[in-house]
Amino acid sequence: MTSETTVTQGWDKLSSTLTRLARPEILPEGSPVNMPLTRGSTVLFPTLKDMQKQGQKRFDHEYIYGAMGTPVQHELEKAIAVIEGGTDCQVVSSGLAACTTPLLAFLNAGEHCLLPDSVYSPTRRFAENVLKRFSVEISYYSPRASAEELGSLMQPNTRILFAESPGSHTFEVQDIPMLARIAHAHNARLMLDNTWGFGIFAPFAHGVDISIQALTKYPSGHSDVIAGAVTVAKTEDWHLLRDTAIQLGQLAGPDDCWLTLRGLHTMGVRLSHQARSALQIAQWLKNRPEVARILHPAFPDCPGHEIWKRDFTGAGSLFGFVLKNTFSQKAMEAMIDSLRMFGIGASWGGYESLVLPTSKSITRNFPSVETEGPAMRLQIGLEAPEDLIADLEQGLSVLKAQN
C-alpha cells in the first residue's frame, strides 16, 4: 500500500520554495512580510514618452494599465511560473477562463481539438457550445487510450491535444509524456489541466506546452477566491497567450491575486496534511464492505496508478470512491445529506472537507471507471481524519438503512 511519505514528499519539498516566493533578495528597510496590495486602473507617467515606452512592455509583467494586471498579479504570475517550471504565466479571472483562454489563443476556425472524455464538464460545454460555433472541430478520446488509439484520432488539422490528469471526477491518470510525443509528432500543442497536480507534477519536464491551473483550489486554499492561471515555456506561446488575454480583457482582481499569493506560502504544509488525511480515509474506505472501488491515484486499482508512481511526487486532497451496485443512487444521496463534517459543494482544494456525487452527473462518450455502483468524490480538508471517518461511518449506516 502507498505510504504517507509517498503522498506528501512533494508538498514537504515545496514548502521551503513557497515561503520565499515573491520576496526579493534585498529588502528595503521596514518591509512587510507580505507584498503590499496595489489597487488601481489608471497608471500615471511623467511624460508621454515614458507612457509609450512602458506600453511596449506588455510581455514583461510590467504595470501599464490596471486591465493589463497590477503589481500583485504580476508577482503571482512569477510565482506560479516558478512552481510549474515554466517561463511565463498569465493570471485570469477563473479556473474555467484558464481553460478557455488558451483554447481561444491557440485554435483557429477549421482546426481540430481533441479532448479527453474525463475533461472538466464546463470545459466540455465551452468546446461544444462556443468553439464549435466558431467552426473548430471537437472530438473526444478515452483518457486510457493507448498511443496507437490516440494516434489514429489525430487529424491533419489537429492543433490542440487536451489532457486533464487525473480527471476531477473519475481520477484516471494520463500518460502525459506519451501524449506529448503524439501531439508533437502531429504538429499539435499539448495543453494540460494540471489543477490536481499543481506542485507535485512538473508539466514542462514531461512535454506539456501549456499548463492550466484553477488557482481557486490549492493555491488560494480558503474557498474565497475565484482565479486561474495559464503557464507556458516558449516565447512564441507566451506572446500569443498574453496578447489574447489582453484582447479578451482577461485578468484577476488585485485582492484575489493578493489572497492567492498569501495562500501559496502555506500551500505545502496544508496539502501535506490533507494528502496524508486523504490517504488514511481512502484506506479506511477501501476496507468497508459497502465500497467497491477507491478512485485515488495512489491506489493500485485506480486507472493510471503506475503512471502516477512514475511521474508525480505526491498526491492531492481530492479522491473518489464507488459503492457496490447493491446500493441505489437514492440511498447514496441520503448518505450524503446525513454527513455533518462534509459540506456539499462543487469546488475543492480548500481547508474544509466537501462531498459531491459524481455518478449520473457527467457526460461520457466512453465507458467510465464508475461501473460498479453509485459514486462520489471527497475533498479532504484540515479536520482531524478520525472525525471525518466517524462521520463517514454514520453516513454508511444511513446508506444501508435506505437500501
CSV table of C-alpha atoms in Angstrom, one decimal:
chain,number,residue,atom,x,y,z
A,1,MET,CA,0.0,0.0,0.0
A,2,THR,CA,1.2,3.5,-0.7
A,3,SER,CA,2.9,5.1,2.3
A,4,GLU,CA,2.2,8.6,3.8
A,5,THR,CA,5.7,9.6,2.8
A,6,THR,CA,4.9,8.9,-0.9
A,7,VAL,CA,1.9,11.1,-1.0
A,8,THR,CA,3.4,14.0,1.0
A,9,GLN,CA,7.1,14.2,-0.2
A,10,GLY,CA,6.4,16.7,-3.0
A,11,TRP,CA,4.5,19.0,-0.7
A,12,ASP,CA,7.2,18.8,2.0
A,13,LYS,CA,9.9,19.6,-0.5
A,14,LEU,CA,7.9,22.5,-2.0
A,15,SER,CA,7.3,24.3,1.3
A,16,SER,CA,10.7,25.9,1.5
A,17,THR,CA,10.3,27.3,-2.0
A,18,LEU,CA,6.8,28.6,-1.3
A,19,THR,CA,7.8,30.6,1.7
A,20,ARG,CA,10.4,32.5,-0.3
A,21,LEU,CA,8.2,33.3,-3.4
A,22,ALA,CA,7.6,37.0,-4.1
A,23,ARG,CA,10.2,38.1,-1.6
A,24,PRO,CA,13.2,39.9,-3.2
A,25,GLU,CA,16.7,39.0,-2.1
A,26,ILE,CA,17.4,42.6,-0.9
A,27,LEU,CA,14.6,44.0,1.2
A,28,PRO,CA,14.2,47.7,1.7
A,29,GLU,CA,14.3,48.8,5.4
A,30,GLY,CA,11.0,48.2,7.2
A,31,SER,CA,9.5,46.0,4.5
A,32,PRO,CA,6.3,44.0,5.5
A,33,VAL,CA,6.4,40.2,5.2
A,34,ASN,CA,3.6,40.2,2.6
A,35,MET,CA,3.6,42.2,-0.5
A,36,PRO,CA,1.5,45.4,-0.3
A,37,LEU,CA,-1.8,45.4,-2.1
A,38,THR,CA,-2.0,47.8,-5.1
A,39,ARG,CA,-5.4,48.7,-6.5
A,40,GLY,CA,-5.7,50.9,-9.5
A,41,SER,CA,-6.9,51.3,-13.1
A,42,THR,CA,-5.1,54.4,-14.4
A,43,VAL,CA,-1.3,54.4,-14.2
A,44,LEU,CA,0.3,57.9,-14.4
A,45,PHE,CA,3.6,58.6,-16.2
A,46,PRO,CA,5.8,61.7,-16.1
A,47,THR,CA,5.9,62.1,-19.8
A,48,LEU,CA,4.1,60.8,-22.9
A,49,LYS,CA,7.4,59.2,-24.0
A,50,ASP,CA,7.6,57.3,-20.7
A,51,MET,CA,4.0,56.1,-21.2
A,52,GLN,CA,4.7,54.9,-24.7
A,53,LYS,CA,7.9,53.1,-23.6
A,54,GLN,CA,6.1,51.3,-20.8
A,55,GLY,CA,3.3,50.3,-23.1
A,56,GLN,CA,5.7,48.3,-25.2
A,57,LYS,CA,6.5,46.1,-22.1
A,58,ARG,CA,3.3,44.0,-22.2
A,59,PHE,CA,5.2,40.7,-22.2
A,60,ASP,CA,7.3,41.7,-19.2
A,61,HIS,CA,4.8,41.7,-16.3
A,62,GLU,CA,5.1,45.5,-16.0
A,63,TYR,CA,2.4,47.8,-14.6
A,64,ILE,CA,1.0,49.5,-17.7
A,65,TYR,CA,-2.8,49.8,-17.1
A,66,GLY,CA,-5.0,48.1,-14.4
A,67,ALA,CA,-6.8,46.0,-17.0
A,68,MET,CA,-3.4,44.5,-18.0
A,69,GLY,CA,-2.6,43.5,-14.5
A,70,THR,CA,-1.4,45.1,-11.3
A,71,PRO,CA,1.9,44.6,-9.5
A,72,VAL,CA,0.4,41.9,-7.2
A,73,GLN,CA,-0.9,40.0,-10.2
A,74,HIS,CA,2.5,40.1,-11.8
A,75,GLU,CA,4.2,38.8,-8.7
A,76,LEU,CA,1.6,36.0,-8.5
A,77,GLU,CA,2.3,35.2,-12.2
A,78,LYS,CA,6.1,34.9,-11.5
A,79,ALA,CA,5.4,32.7,-8.5
A,80,ILE,CA,3.1,30.3,-10.5
A,81,ALA,CA,5.7,30.1,-13.3
A,82,VAL,CA,8.4,29.0,-10.8
A,83,ILE,CA,6.2,26.3,-9.3
A,84,GLU,CA,5.1,25.0,-12.7
A,85,GLY,CA,8.6,25.2,-14.1
A,86,GLY,CA,7.6,27.5,-17.0
A,87,THR,CA,8.9,30.9,-18.1
A,88,ASP,CA,5.7,33.0,-18.1
A,89,CYS,CA,2.2,32.9,-16.6
A,90,GLN,CA,-1.0,34.7,-17.3
A,91,VAL,CA,-3.4,35.0,-14.4
A,92,VAL,CA,-7.1,35.1,-15.4
A,93,SER,CA,-10.5,35.5,-13.8
A,94,SER,CA,-11.3,31.9,-13.1
A,95,GLY,CA,-10.2,28.3,-13.5
A,96,LEU,CA,-12.6,27.9,-16.4
A,97,ALA,CA,-11.1,31.1,-18.0
A,98,ALA,CA,-7.7,29.3,-17.6
A,99,CYS,CA,-9.1,26.5,-19.8
A,100,THR,CA,-10.9,28.7,-22.3
A,101,THR,CA,-8.4,31.5,-22.9
A,102,PRO,CA,-5.6,29.3,-24.3
A,103,LEU,CA,-8.2,27.3,-26.4
A,104,LEU,CA,-9.1,30.7,-28.0
A,105,ALA,CA,-5.5,31.7,-28.3
A,106,PHE,CA,-4.2,28.6,-30.0
A,107,LEU,CA,-7.1,27.4,-32.1
A,108,ASN,CA,-8.4,28.8,-35.4
A,109,ALA,CA,-11.5,28.2,-37.4
A,110,GLY,CA,-11.3,24.9,-39.3
A,111,GLU,CA,-8.8,23.3,-36.9
A,112,HIS,CA,-9.4,20.3,-34.7
A,113,CYS,CA,-9.2,19.9,-30.9
A,114,LEU,CA,-9.0,16.5,-29.2
A,115,LEU,CA,-10.3,16.4,-25.6
A,116,PRO,CA,-10.2,13.6,-23.0
A,117,ASP,CA,-13.6,12.1,-22.2
A,118,SER,CA,-12.9,12.8,-18.5
A,119,VAL,CA,-12.5,16.6,-19.1
A,120,TYR,CA,-13.9,19.1,-16.6
A,121,SER,CA,-17.6,19.5,-17.6
A,122,PRO,CA,-17.5,23.3,-18.1
A,123,THR,CA,-14.6,22.9,-20.5
A,124,ARG,CA,-16.6,20.4,-22.5
A,125,ARG,CA,-19.6,22.8,-22.6
A,126,PHE,CA,-17.3,25.6,-23.8
A,127,ALA,CA,-16.0,23.3,-26.6
A,128,GLU,CA,-19.4,22.2,-27.6
A,129,ASN,CA,-21.2,25.5,-27.4
A,130,VAL,CA,-18.6,28.1,-28.3
A,131,LEU,CA,-15.7,26.5,-30.2
A,132,LYS,CA,-18.0,24.6,-32.5
A,133,ARG,CA,-19.9,27.8,-33.2
A,134,PHE,CA,-16.6,29.2,-34.5
A,135,SER,CA,-16.0,26.2,-36.7
A,136,VAL,CA,-13.5,24.4,-34.5
A,137,GLU,CA,-13.9,20.6,-34.8
A,138,ILE,CA,-14.2,18.8,-31.5
A,139,SER,CA,-13.8,15.1,-30.7
A,140,TYR,CA,-13.0,13.0,-27.6
A,141,TYR,CA,-10.7,10.2,-26.6
A,142,SER,CA,-10.7,7.8,-23.8
A,143,PRO,CA,-8.3,9.0,-21.0
A,144,ARG,CA,-6.9,5.5,-21.0
A,145,ALA,CA,-6.3,5.4,-24.8
A,146,SER,CA,-3.1,3.8,-26.0
A,147,ALA,CA,-0.6,5.5,-28.2
A,148,GLU,CA,-1.9,3.7,-31.2
A,149,GLU,CA,-5.5,4.6,-30.4
A,150,LEU,CA,-4.7,8.2,-29.8
A,151,GLY,CA,-2.5,8.4,-32.9
A,152,SER,CA,-5.4,7.2,-35.0
A,153,LEU,CA,-7.6,10.0,-33.7
A,154,MET,CA,-5.2,12.8,-34.7
A,155,GLN,CA,-6.1,14.6,-37.9
A,156,PRO,CA,-4.0,16.8,-40.3
A,157,ASN,CA,-5.8,19.8,-38.8
A,158,THR,CA,-5.4,18.8,-35.1
A,159,ARG,CA,-3.7,21.7,-33.3
A,160,ILE,CA,-4.6,21.0,-29.6
A,161,LEU,CA,-4.4,17.8,-27.7
A,162,PHE,CA,-6.0,18.5,-24.4
A,163,ALA,CA,-5.4,16.5,-21.2
A,164,GLU,CA,-6.7,16.5,-17.6
A,165,SER,CA,-4.7,14.3,-15.3
A,166,PRO,CA,-6.2,12.9,-13.1
A,167,GLY,CA,-9.8,13.6,-14.1
A,168,SER,CA,-11.5,15.6,-11.4
A,169,HIS,CA,-14.5,13.1,-11.2
A,170,THR,CA,-13.1,9.7,-12.2
A,171,PHE,CA,-9.4,10.2,-11.5
A,172,GLU,CA,-7.8,8.4,-14.5
A,173,VAL,CA,-4.1,9.4,-14.6
A,174,GLN,CA,-3.0,10.0,-18.2
A,175,ASP,CA,0.4,9.2,-19.7
A,176,ILE,CA,1.5,12.8,-20.3
A,177,PRO,CA,4.9,12.0,-21.9
A,178,MET,CA,3.2,9.7,-24.4
A,179,LEU,CA,0.6,12.4,-25.2
A,180,ALA,CA,3.3,14.9,-25.7
A,181,ARG,CA,5.1,12.6,-28.2
A,182,ILE,CA,1.8,12.1,-30.1
A,183,ALA,CA,0.9,15.8,-30.1
A,184,HIS,CA,4.3,17.0,-31.3
A,185,ALA,CA,4.6,14.3,-34.0
A,186,HIS,CA,1.4,15.7,-35.4
A,187,ASN,CA,2.3,19.4,-35.2
A,188,ALA,CA,-0.1,20.0,-32.3
A,189,ARG,CA,0.3,21.5,-28.8
A,190,LEU,CA,-0.3,19.5,-25.6
A,191,MET,CA,-2.5,21.5,-23.2
A,192,LEU,CA,-2.9,20.1,-19.7
A,193,ASP,CA,-5.3,21.0,-16.9
A,194,ASN,CA,-2.8,20.4,-14.1
A,195,THR,CA,-5.0,21.6,-11.2
A,196,TRP,CA,-4.8,18.4,-9.2
A,197,GLY,CA,-1.1,18.0,-9.8
A,198,PHE,CA,-0.1,21.6,-9.1
A,199,GLY,CA,3.2,21.4,-7.1
A,200,ILE,CA,3.5,17.6,-7.5
A,201,PHE,CA,3.6,17.2,-11.2
A,202,ALA,CA,6.1,19.1,-13.4
A,203,PRO,CA,4.3,19.7,-16.7
A,204,PHE,CA,7.0,21.1,-18.9
A,205,ALA,CA,9.5,18.4,-17.8
A,206,HIS,CA,7.0,15.9,-19.2
A,207,GLY,CA,6.5,17.5,-22.6
A,208,VAL,CA,3.5,19.8,-21.9
A,209,ASP,CA,3.2,23.1,-23.9
A,210,ILE,CA,0.5,24.9,-21.9
A,211,SER,CA,-0.3,24.2,-18.3
A,212,ILE,CA,-3.6,25.3,-16.8
A,213,GLN,CA,-4.4,26.0,-13.1
A,214,ALA,CA,-7.5,26.7,-11.2
A,215,LEU,CA,-6.0,29.0,-8.5
A,216,THR,CA,-9.3,28.7,-6.8
A,217,LYS,CA,-8.2,25.3,-5.5
A,218,TYR,CA,-4.9,24.6,-3.8
A,219,PRO,CA,-3.1,27.9,-4.1
A,220,SER,CA,-5.7,30.2,-2.5
A,221,GLY,CA,-6.8,27.4,-0.2
A,222,HIS,CA,-9.6,29.1,1.7
A,223,SER,CA,-12.6,28.9,-0.7
A,224,ASP,CA,-12.8,32.7,-1.0
A,225,VAL,CA,-11.1,33.3,-4.4
A,226,ILE,CA,-12.0,32.7,-8.0
A,227,ALA,CA,-8.9,32.9,-10.3
A,228,GLY,CA,-7.0,30.8,-12.8
A,229,ALA,CA,-3.6,30.7,-14.4
A,230,VAL,CA,-2.1,29.6,-17.7
A,231,THR,CA,1.7,28.9,-17.8
A,232,VAL,CA,3.9,28.4,-20.9
A,233,ALA,CA,7.6,27.7,-21.5
A,234,LYS,CA,8.1,29.0,-25.0
A,235,THR,CA,8.4,32.7,-26.0
A,236,GLU,CA,6.2,32.4,-29.1
A,237,ASP,CA,3.4,30.7,-27.0
A,238,TRP,CA,3.8,33.4,-24.3
A,239,HIS,CA,3.4,36.3,-26.8
A,240,LEU,CA,0.2,34.7,-28.4
A,241,LEU,CA,-1.3,33.9,-25.0
A,242,ARG,CA,-0.6,37.3,-23.5
A,243,ASP,CA,-2.0,39.2,-26.5
A,244,THR,CA,-5.1,37.1,-26.5
A,245,ALA,CA,-5.6,37.6,-22.7
A,246,ILE,CA,-5.3,41.4,-23.2
A,247,GLN,CA,-7.7,41.4,-26.1
A,248,LEU,CA,-10.2,39.3,-24.1
A,249,GLY,CA,-9.8,41.6,-21.1
A,250,GLN,CA,-8.7,38.6,-19.0
A,251,LEU,CA,-7.2,39.3,-15.6
A,252,ALA,CA,-7.9,38.7,-11.9
A,253,GLY,CA,-8.6,41.4,-9.4
A,254,PRO,CA,-5.8,42.6,-7.1
A,255,ASP,CA,-7.5,41.4,-4.0
A,256,ASP,CA,-7.9,37.9,-5.3
A,257,CYS,CA,-4.3,37.9,-6.5
A,258,TRP,CA,-3.1,39.1,-3.1
A,259,LEU,CA,-5.1,36.4,-1.3
A,260,THR,CA,-3.8,33.7,-3.6
A,261,LEU,CA,-0.2,34.9,-3.2
A,262,ARG,CA,-0.6,34.7,0.5
A,263,GLY,CA,-2.3,31.3,0.3
A,264,LEU,CA,0.7,30.0,-1.8
A,265,HIS,CA,3.0,30.4,1.2
A,266,THR,CA,1.1,27.8,3.3
A,267,MET,CA,0.1,25.5,0.4
A,268,GLY,CA,2.8,23.0,1.0
A,269,VAL,CA,2.0,22.4,4.7
A,270,ARG,CA,-1.7,22.4,4.1
A,271,LEU,CA,-1.6,19.9,1.3
A,272,SER,CA,0.9,17.7,3.1
A,273,HIS,CA,-1.6,17.3,6.0
A,274,GLN,CA,-4.5,17.0,3.6
A,275,ALA,CA,-2.8,14.4,1.4
A,276,ARG,CA,-1.9,12.3,4.5
A,277,SER,CA,-5.5,12.5,5.8
A,278,ALA,CA,-7.0,11.7,2.4
A,279,LEU,CA,-4.8,8.6,2.2
A,280,GLN,CA,-5.8,7.5,5.7
A,281,ILE,CA,-9.5,8.0,4.9
A,282,ALA,CA,-9.3,6.3,1.5
A,283,GLN,CA,-7.6,3.3,3.1
A,284,TRP,CA,-10.3,3.1,5.7
A,285,LEU,CA,-13.0,3.2,3.0
A,286,LYS,CA,-11.2,0.5,1.0
A,287,ASN,CA,-11.8,-2.0,3.8
A,288,ARG,CA,-15.5,-1.2,4.1
A,289,PRO,CA,-17.9,-3.8,2.7
A,290,GLU,CA,-20.1,-1.2,1.1
A,291,VAL,CA,-17.3,0.1,-1.1
A,292,ALA,CA,-16.5,-1.5,-4.5
A,293,ARG,CA,-13.5,0.7,-5.6
A,294,ILE,CA,-11.3,3.6,-4.5
A,295,LEU,CA,-10.6,6.2,-7.1
A,296,HIS,CA,-7.3,7.6,-5.8
A,297,PRO,CA,-4.2,7.6,-8.0
A,298,ALA,CA,-2.1,6.2,-5.1
A,299,PHE,CA,-4.1,3.0,-5.1
A,300,PRO,CA,-3.1,0.2,-7.4
A,301,ASP,CA,-6.6,-0.4,-8.8
A,302,CYS,CA,-7.0,3.3,-9.8
A,303,PRO,CA,-6.5,3.7,-13.6
A,304,GLY,CA,-3.1,5.1,-14.2
A,305,HIS,CA,-1.6,4.2,-10.8
A,306,GLU,CA,1.7,3.1,-12.4
A,307,ILE,CA,1.9,6.4,-14.3
A,308,TRP,CA,1.2,8.3,-11.1
A,309,LYS,CA,4.1,6.5,-9.3
A,310,ARG,CA,6.4,7.3,-12.2
A,311,ASP,CA,5.6,11.0,-12.8
A,312,PHE,CA,4.2,12.5,-9.6
A,313,THR,CA,5.9,13.4,-6.4
A,314,GLY,CA,2.8,13.2,-4.2
A,315,ALA,CA,-1.0,13.1,-4.2
A,316,GLY,CA,-3.7,15.7,-3.5
A,317,SER,CA,-6.6,16.1,-1.2
A,318,LEU,CA,-9.3,15.0,-3.7
A,319,PHE,CA,-10.3,11.4,-4.5
A,320,GLY,CA,-13.4,9.4,-5.2
A,321,PHE,CA,-15.0,6.1,-4.4
A,322,VAL,CA,-17.6,3.8,-5.9
A,323,LEU,CA,-20.2,1.9,-3.9
A,324,LYS,CA,-21.3,-1.6,-4.6
A,325,ASN,CA,-24.1,-2.0,-7.1
A,326,THR,CA,-26.4,-3.3,-4.3
A,327,PHE,CA,-26.9,0.4,-3.3
A,328,SER,CA,-29.1,2.8,-5.2
A,329,GLN,CA,-28.3,6.4,-6.2
A,330,LYS,CA,-31.1,7.5,-3.8
A,331,ALA,CA,-29.5,5.7,-0.9
A,332,MET,CA,-26.2,7.4,-1.7
A,333,GLU,CA,-27.8,10.8,-1.8
A,334,ALA,CA,-29.4,10.1,1.7
A,335,MET,CA,-25.9,9.2,3.0
A,336,ILE,CA,-24.5,12.5,1.6
A,337,ASP,CA,-27.3,14.5,3.2
A,338,SER,CA,-26.6,12.9,6.5
A,339,LEU,CA,-22.9,13.9,6.6
A,340,ARG,CA,-22.1,16.7,9.1
A,341,MET,CA,-18.3,17.2,8.7
A,342,PHE,CA,-18.5,17.3,4.9
A,343,GLY,CA,-20.1,20.3,3.2
A,344,ILE,CA,-21.9,19.6,-0.1
A,345,GLY,CA,-20.2,21.8,-2.6
A,346,ALA,CA,-18.8,21.8,-6.1
A,347,SER,CA,-15.3,23.1,-5.6
A,348,TRP,CA,-12.3,21.6,-3.8
A,349,GLY,CA,-8.7,22.3,-2.6
A,350,GLY,CA,-9.7,24.5,0.3
A,351,TYR,CA,-9.2,23.9,4.0
A,352,GLU,CA,-12.7,22.4,4.5
A,353,SER,CA,-13.9,18.9,3.7
A,354,LEU,CA,-16.5,18.5,0.9
A,355,VAL,CA,-18.6,15.8,-0.7
A,356,LEU,CA,-20.2,15.6,-4.2
A,357,PRO,CA,-22.0,12.8,-6.1
A,358,THR,CA,-20.2,12.0,-9.4
A,359,SER,CA,-22.4,9.3,-10.9
A,360,LYS,CA,-25.2,10.5,-13.2
A,361,SER,CA,-23.6,14.0,-13.2
A,362,ILE,CA,-21.1,13.9,-16.1
A,363,THR,CA,-21.3,13.3,-19.8
A,364,ARG,CA,-19.1,10.4,-21.1
A,365,ASN,CA,-18.6,9.1,-24.7
A,366,PHE,CA,-16.6,6.2,-23.5
A,367,PRO,CA,-17.2,3.8,-20.6
A,368,SER,CA,-16.3,5.3,-17.2
A,369,VAL,CA,-14.5,3.6,-14.3
A,370,GLU,CA,-17.6,4.2,-12.2
A,371,THR,CA,-19.3,1.0,-13.3
A,372,GLU,CA,-19.9,-0.9,-10.1
A,373,GLY,CA,-22.4,1.4,-8.5
A,374,PRO,CA,-23.1,5.0,-7.4
A,375,ALA,CA,-20.1,7.1,-6.8
A,376,MET,CA,-19.0,10.3,-5.0
A,377,ARG,CA,-15.8,12.3,-4.5
A,378,LEU,CA,-14.4,13.6,-1.3
A,379,GLN,CA,-12.3,16.7,-0.7
A,380,ILE,CA,-10.4,16.2,2.5
A,381,GLY,CA,-9.7,19.3,4.5
A,382,LEU,CA,-7.8,20.2,7.6
A,383,GLU,CA,-10.2,18.5,10.0
A,384,ALA,CA,-9.0,15.6,12.1
A,385,PRO,CA,-9.2,12.4,9.9
A,386,GLU,CA,-10.7,10.5,12.8
A,387,ASP,CA,-13.6,12.9,13.0
A,388,LEU,CA,-14.1,12.6,9.2
A,389,ILE,CA,-14.0,8.8,9.4
A,390,ALA,CA,-16.6,8.8,12.2
A,391,ASP,CA,-18.9,11.0,10.1
A,392,LEU,CA,-18.5,8.7,7.1
A,393,GLU,CA,-19.2,5.7,9.3
A,394,GLN,CA,-22.5,7.1,10.4
A,395,GLY,CA,-23.2,8.0,6.8
A,396,LEU,CA,-22.7,4.5,5.7
A,397,SER,CA,-25.2,3.4,8.3
A,398,VAL,CA,-27.7,5.7,6.7
A,399,LEU,CA,-26.8,4.2,3.3
A,400,LYS,CA,-27.5,0.7,4.5
A,401,ALA,CA,-30.7,1.7,6.2
A,402,GLN,CA,-32.0,3.3,3.0
A,403,ASN,CA,-31.4,0.3,0.8
